[in-house]
CSV table of C-alpha atoms in Angstrom, one decimal:
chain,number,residue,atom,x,y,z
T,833,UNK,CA,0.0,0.0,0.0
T,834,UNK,CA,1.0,3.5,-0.7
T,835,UNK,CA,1.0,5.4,2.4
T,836,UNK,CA,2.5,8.7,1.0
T,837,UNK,CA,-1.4,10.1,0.2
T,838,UNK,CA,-2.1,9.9,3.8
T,839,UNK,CA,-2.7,13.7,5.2
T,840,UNK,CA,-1.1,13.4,8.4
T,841,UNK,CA,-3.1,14.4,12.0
T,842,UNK,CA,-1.2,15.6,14.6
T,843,UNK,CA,-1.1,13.3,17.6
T,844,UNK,CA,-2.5,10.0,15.5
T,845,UNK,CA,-0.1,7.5,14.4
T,846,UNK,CA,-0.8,5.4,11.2
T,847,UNK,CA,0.5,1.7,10.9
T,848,UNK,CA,0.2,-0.3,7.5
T,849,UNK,CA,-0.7,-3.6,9.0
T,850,UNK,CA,0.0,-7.2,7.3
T,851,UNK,CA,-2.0,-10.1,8.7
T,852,UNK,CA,-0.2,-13.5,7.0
T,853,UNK,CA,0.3,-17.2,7.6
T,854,UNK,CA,3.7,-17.9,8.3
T,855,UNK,CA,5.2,-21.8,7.5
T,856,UNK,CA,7.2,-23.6,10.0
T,857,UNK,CA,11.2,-23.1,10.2
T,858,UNK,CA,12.0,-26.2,8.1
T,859,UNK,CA,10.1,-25.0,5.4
T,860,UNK,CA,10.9,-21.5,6.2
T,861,UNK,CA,14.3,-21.9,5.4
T,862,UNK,CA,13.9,-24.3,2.4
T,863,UNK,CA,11.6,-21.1,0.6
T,864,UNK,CA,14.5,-19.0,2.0
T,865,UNK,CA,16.9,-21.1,-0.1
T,866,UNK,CA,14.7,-20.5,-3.4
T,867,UNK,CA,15.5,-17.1,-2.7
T,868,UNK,CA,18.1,-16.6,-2.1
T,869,UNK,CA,18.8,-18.6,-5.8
T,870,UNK,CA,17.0,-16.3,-7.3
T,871,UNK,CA,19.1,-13.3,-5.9
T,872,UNK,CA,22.2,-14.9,-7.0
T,873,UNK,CA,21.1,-15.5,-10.5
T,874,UNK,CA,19.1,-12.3,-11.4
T,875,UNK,CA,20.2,-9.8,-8.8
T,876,UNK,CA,16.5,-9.0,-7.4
T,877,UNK,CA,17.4,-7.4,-4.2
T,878,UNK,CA,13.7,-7.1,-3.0
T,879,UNK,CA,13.7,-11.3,-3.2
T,880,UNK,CA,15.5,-11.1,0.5
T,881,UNK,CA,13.6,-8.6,1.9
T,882,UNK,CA,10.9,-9.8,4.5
T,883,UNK,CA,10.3,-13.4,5.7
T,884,UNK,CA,8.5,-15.8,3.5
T,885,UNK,CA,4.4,-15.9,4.4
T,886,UNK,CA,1.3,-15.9,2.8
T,887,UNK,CA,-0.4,-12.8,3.0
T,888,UNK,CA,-4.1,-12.7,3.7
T,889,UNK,CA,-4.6,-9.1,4.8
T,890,UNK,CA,-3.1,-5.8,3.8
T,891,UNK,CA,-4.6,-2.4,5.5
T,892,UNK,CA,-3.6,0.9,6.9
T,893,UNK,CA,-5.1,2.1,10.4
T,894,UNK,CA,-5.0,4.2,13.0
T,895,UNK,CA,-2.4,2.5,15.9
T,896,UNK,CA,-5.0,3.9,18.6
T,897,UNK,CA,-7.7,1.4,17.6
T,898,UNK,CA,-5.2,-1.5,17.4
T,899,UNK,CA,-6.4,-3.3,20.4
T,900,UNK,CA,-10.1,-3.4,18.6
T,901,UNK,CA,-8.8,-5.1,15.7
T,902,UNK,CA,-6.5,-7.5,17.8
T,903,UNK,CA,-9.4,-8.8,20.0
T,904,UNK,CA,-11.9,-8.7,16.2
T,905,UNK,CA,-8.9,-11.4,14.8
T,906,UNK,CA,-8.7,-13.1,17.9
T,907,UNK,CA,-12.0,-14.0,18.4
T,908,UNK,CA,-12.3,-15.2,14.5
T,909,UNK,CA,-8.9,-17.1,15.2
T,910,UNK,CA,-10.3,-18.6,18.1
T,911,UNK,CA,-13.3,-19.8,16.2
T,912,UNK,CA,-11.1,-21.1,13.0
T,913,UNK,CA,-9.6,-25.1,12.7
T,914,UNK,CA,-6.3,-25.7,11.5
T,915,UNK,CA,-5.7,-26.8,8.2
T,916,UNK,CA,-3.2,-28.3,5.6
T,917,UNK,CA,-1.6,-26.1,3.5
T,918,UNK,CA,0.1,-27.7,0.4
T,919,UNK,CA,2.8,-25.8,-2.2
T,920,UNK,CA,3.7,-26.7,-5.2
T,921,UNK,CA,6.2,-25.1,-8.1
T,922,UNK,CA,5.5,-21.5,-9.1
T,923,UNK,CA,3.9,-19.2,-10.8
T,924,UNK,CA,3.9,-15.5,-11.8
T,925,UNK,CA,1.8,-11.7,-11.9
T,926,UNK,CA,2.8,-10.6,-15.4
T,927,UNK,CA,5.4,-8.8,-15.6
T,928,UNK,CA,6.6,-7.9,-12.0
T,929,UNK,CA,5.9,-11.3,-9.7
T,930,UNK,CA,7.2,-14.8,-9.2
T,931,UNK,CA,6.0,-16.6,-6.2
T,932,UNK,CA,5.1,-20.6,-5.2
T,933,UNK,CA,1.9,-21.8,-5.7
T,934,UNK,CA,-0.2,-22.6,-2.7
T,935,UNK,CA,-2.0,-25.6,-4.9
T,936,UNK,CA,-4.7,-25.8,-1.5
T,937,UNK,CA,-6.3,-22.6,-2.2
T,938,UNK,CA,-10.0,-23.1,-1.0
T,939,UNK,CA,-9.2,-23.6,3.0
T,940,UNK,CA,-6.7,-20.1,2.8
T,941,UNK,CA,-10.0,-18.6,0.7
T,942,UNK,CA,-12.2,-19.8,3.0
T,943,UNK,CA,-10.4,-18.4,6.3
T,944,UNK,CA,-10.1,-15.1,4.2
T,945,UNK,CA,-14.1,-14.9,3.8
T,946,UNK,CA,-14.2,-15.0,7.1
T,947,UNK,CA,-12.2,-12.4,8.2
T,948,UNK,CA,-14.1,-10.0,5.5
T,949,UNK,CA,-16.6,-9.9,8.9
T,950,UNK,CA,-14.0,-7.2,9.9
T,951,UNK,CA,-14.0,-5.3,7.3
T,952,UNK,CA,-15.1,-2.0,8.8
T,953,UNK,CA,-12.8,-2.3,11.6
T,954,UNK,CA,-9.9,-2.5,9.2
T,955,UNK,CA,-10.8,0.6,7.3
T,956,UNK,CA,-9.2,4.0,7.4
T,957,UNK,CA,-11.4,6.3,4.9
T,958,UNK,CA,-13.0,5.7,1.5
T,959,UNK,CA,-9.5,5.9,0.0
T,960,UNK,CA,-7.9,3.3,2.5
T,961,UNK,CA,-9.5,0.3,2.6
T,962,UNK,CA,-8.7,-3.3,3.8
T,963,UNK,CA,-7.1,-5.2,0.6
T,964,UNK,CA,-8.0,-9.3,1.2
T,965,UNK,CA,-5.6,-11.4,-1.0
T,966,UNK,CA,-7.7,-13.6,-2.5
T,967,UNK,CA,-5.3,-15.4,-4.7
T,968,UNK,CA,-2.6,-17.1,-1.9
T,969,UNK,CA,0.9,-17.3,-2.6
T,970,UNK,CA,3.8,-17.1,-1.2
T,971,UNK,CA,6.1,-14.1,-2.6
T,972,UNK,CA,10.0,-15.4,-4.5
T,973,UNK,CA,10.8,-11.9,-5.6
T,974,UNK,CA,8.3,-8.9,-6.7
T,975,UNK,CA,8.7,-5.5,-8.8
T,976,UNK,CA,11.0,-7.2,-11.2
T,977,UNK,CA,12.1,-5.4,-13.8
T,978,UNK,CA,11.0,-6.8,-17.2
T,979,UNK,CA,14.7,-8.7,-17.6
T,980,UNK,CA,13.9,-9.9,-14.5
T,981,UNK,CA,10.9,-11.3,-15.2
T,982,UNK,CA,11.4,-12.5,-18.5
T,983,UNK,CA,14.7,-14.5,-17.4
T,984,UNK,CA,13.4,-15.4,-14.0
T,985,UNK,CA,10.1,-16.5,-15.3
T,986,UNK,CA,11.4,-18.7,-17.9
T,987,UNK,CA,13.6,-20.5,-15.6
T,988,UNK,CA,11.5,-21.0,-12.5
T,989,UNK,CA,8.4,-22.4,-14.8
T,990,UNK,CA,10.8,-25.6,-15.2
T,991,UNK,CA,11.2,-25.7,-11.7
T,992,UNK,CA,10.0,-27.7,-9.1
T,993,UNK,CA,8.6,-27.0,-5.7
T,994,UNK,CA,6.8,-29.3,-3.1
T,995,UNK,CA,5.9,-28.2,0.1
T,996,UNK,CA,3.3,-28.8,3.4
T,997,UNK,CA,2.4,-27.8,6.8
T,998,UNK,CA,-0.7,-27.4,9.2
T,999,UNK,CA,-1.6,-23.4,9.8
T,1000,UNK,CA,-2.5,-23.3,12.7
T,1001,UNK,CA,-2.5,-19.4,13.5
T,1002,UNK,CA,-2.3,-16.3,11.9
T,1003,UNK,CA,0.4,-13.2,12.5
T,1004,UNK,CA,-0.3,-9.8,12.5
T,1005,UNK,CA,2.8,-7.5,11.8
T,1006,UNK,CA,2.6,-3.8,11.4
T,1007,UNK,CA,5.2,-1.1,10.0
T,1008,UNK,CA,5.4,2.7,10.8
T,1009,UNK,CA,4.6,4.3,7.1
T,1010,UNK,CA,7.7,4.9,5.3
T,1011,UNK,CA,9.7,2.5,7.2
T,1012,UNK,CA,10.4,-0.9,6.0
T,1013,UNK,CA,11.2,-2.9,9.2
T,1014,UNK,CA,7.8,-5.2,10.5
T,1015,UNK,CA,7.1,-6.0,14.1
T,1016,UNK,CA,4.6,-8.5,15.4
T,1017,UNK,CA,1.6,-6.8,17.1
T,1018,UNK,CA,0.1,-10.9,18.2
T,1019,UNK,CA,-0.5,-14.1,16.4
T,1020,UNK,CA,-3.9,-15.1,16.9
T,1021,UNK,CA,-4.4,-19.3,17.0
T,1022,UNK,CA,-6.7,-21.4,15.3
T,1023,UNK,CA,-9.1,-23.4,18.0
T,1024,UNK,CA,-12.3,-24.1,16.4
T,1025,UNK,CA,-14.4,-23.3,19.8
T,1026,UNK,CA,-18.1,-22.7,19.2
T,1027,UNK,CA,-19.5,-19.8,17.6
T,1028,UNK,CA,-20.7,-18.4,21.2
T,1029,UNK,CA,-17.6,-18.4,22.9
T,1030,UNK,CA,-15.9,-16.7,20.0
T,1031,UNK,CA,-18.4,-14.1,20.0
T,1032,UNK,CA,-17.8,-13.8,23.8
T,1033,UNK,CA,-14.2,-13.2,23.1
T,1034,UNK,CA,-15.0,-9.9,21.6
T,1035,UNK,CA,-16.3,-8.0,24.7
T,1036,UNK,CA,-13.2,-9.3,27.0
């Protein structure tokens, strides 16, 4: 998101927020590894930045209502059962994108329907709204330029990829705007309790 358009309030602090499924270290470092190859081969810098996740969530907010959205994803994660998440080889956003493909795409669709329930919540203004990423993937290297691309692309179609793990949370991270460096506000776990007790949740 481009948070350069944002007219800036005195004494009210914008995040841009991220809210993402992370894998687990073994697999973590093995996407880390694909990389890091494609760094070494076509000099994409952006391909090291950030650890590897899939993103469900993108949104800029106001830090001062933080603790609204937190117990809002909480409550829906506390609701939510884990589920198997299966990569496989890659594919690309013509002509800036090259990420794996998460081949199990309807549970990571459906989880993303159901956080569209905070929609509101995660809205700044007309102009800021929540963007749900409704085709998962997991990120190799983005804003490639076109040699990039067009080198990258051809290679890593021939490639392989095979990868699985249970999500069993979410993560939300945030970033000050115009900084590049993420924190971790909370990561919010999946454990399918009934509907009333989730709704409970909210007013804790």
């Amino acid at each position: 998101m481009d948070t350069r358009s944002l007219i800036q309030i005195p004494g009210y602090v914008y995040n841009e927020y991220l809210l993402v499924i992370s894998p687990p270290p073994e697999l973590l470092e093995k996407i880390k590894r694909v990389k890091q190859d494609f760094y070494d081969k076509y000099q994409s810098e952006n391909a090291l930045w950030g650890r590897p996740h899939i993103t469900l969530i993108n949104f800029i907010q106001f830090e001062m209502i933080e603790e609204r959205i937190a117990n809002r994803l909480r409550a829906i994660g506390m609701g939510y059962t884990p589920f198997q998440v299966e990569l496989k080889n890659f594919g690309s956003f013509p002509c800036h994108t090259i990420y794996i493909n998460v081949e199990s795409q309807l549970p990571v669709k459906n989880l993303i329907r159901a956080l569209r329930s905070a929609r509101q919540l995660l809205k700044l203004n007309k102009e800021n709204t929540p963007h749900y990423f409704d085709a998962p993937h997991i990120t190799v290297a983005r804003n490639l330029q076109p040699w990039q691309y067009e080198k990258g692309w051809l290679d890593f179609q021939q490639k392989h990829f095979t990868g699985r793990f249970i999500a069993s949370s979410m993560l939300l991270i945030k970033r000050r705007a115009g900084t590049q460096k993420y924190q971790v506000v909370e990561r919010f776990e999946f454990m399918n309790m009934p509907v009333a007790t989730t709704q409970g949740a909210l007013f804790i």
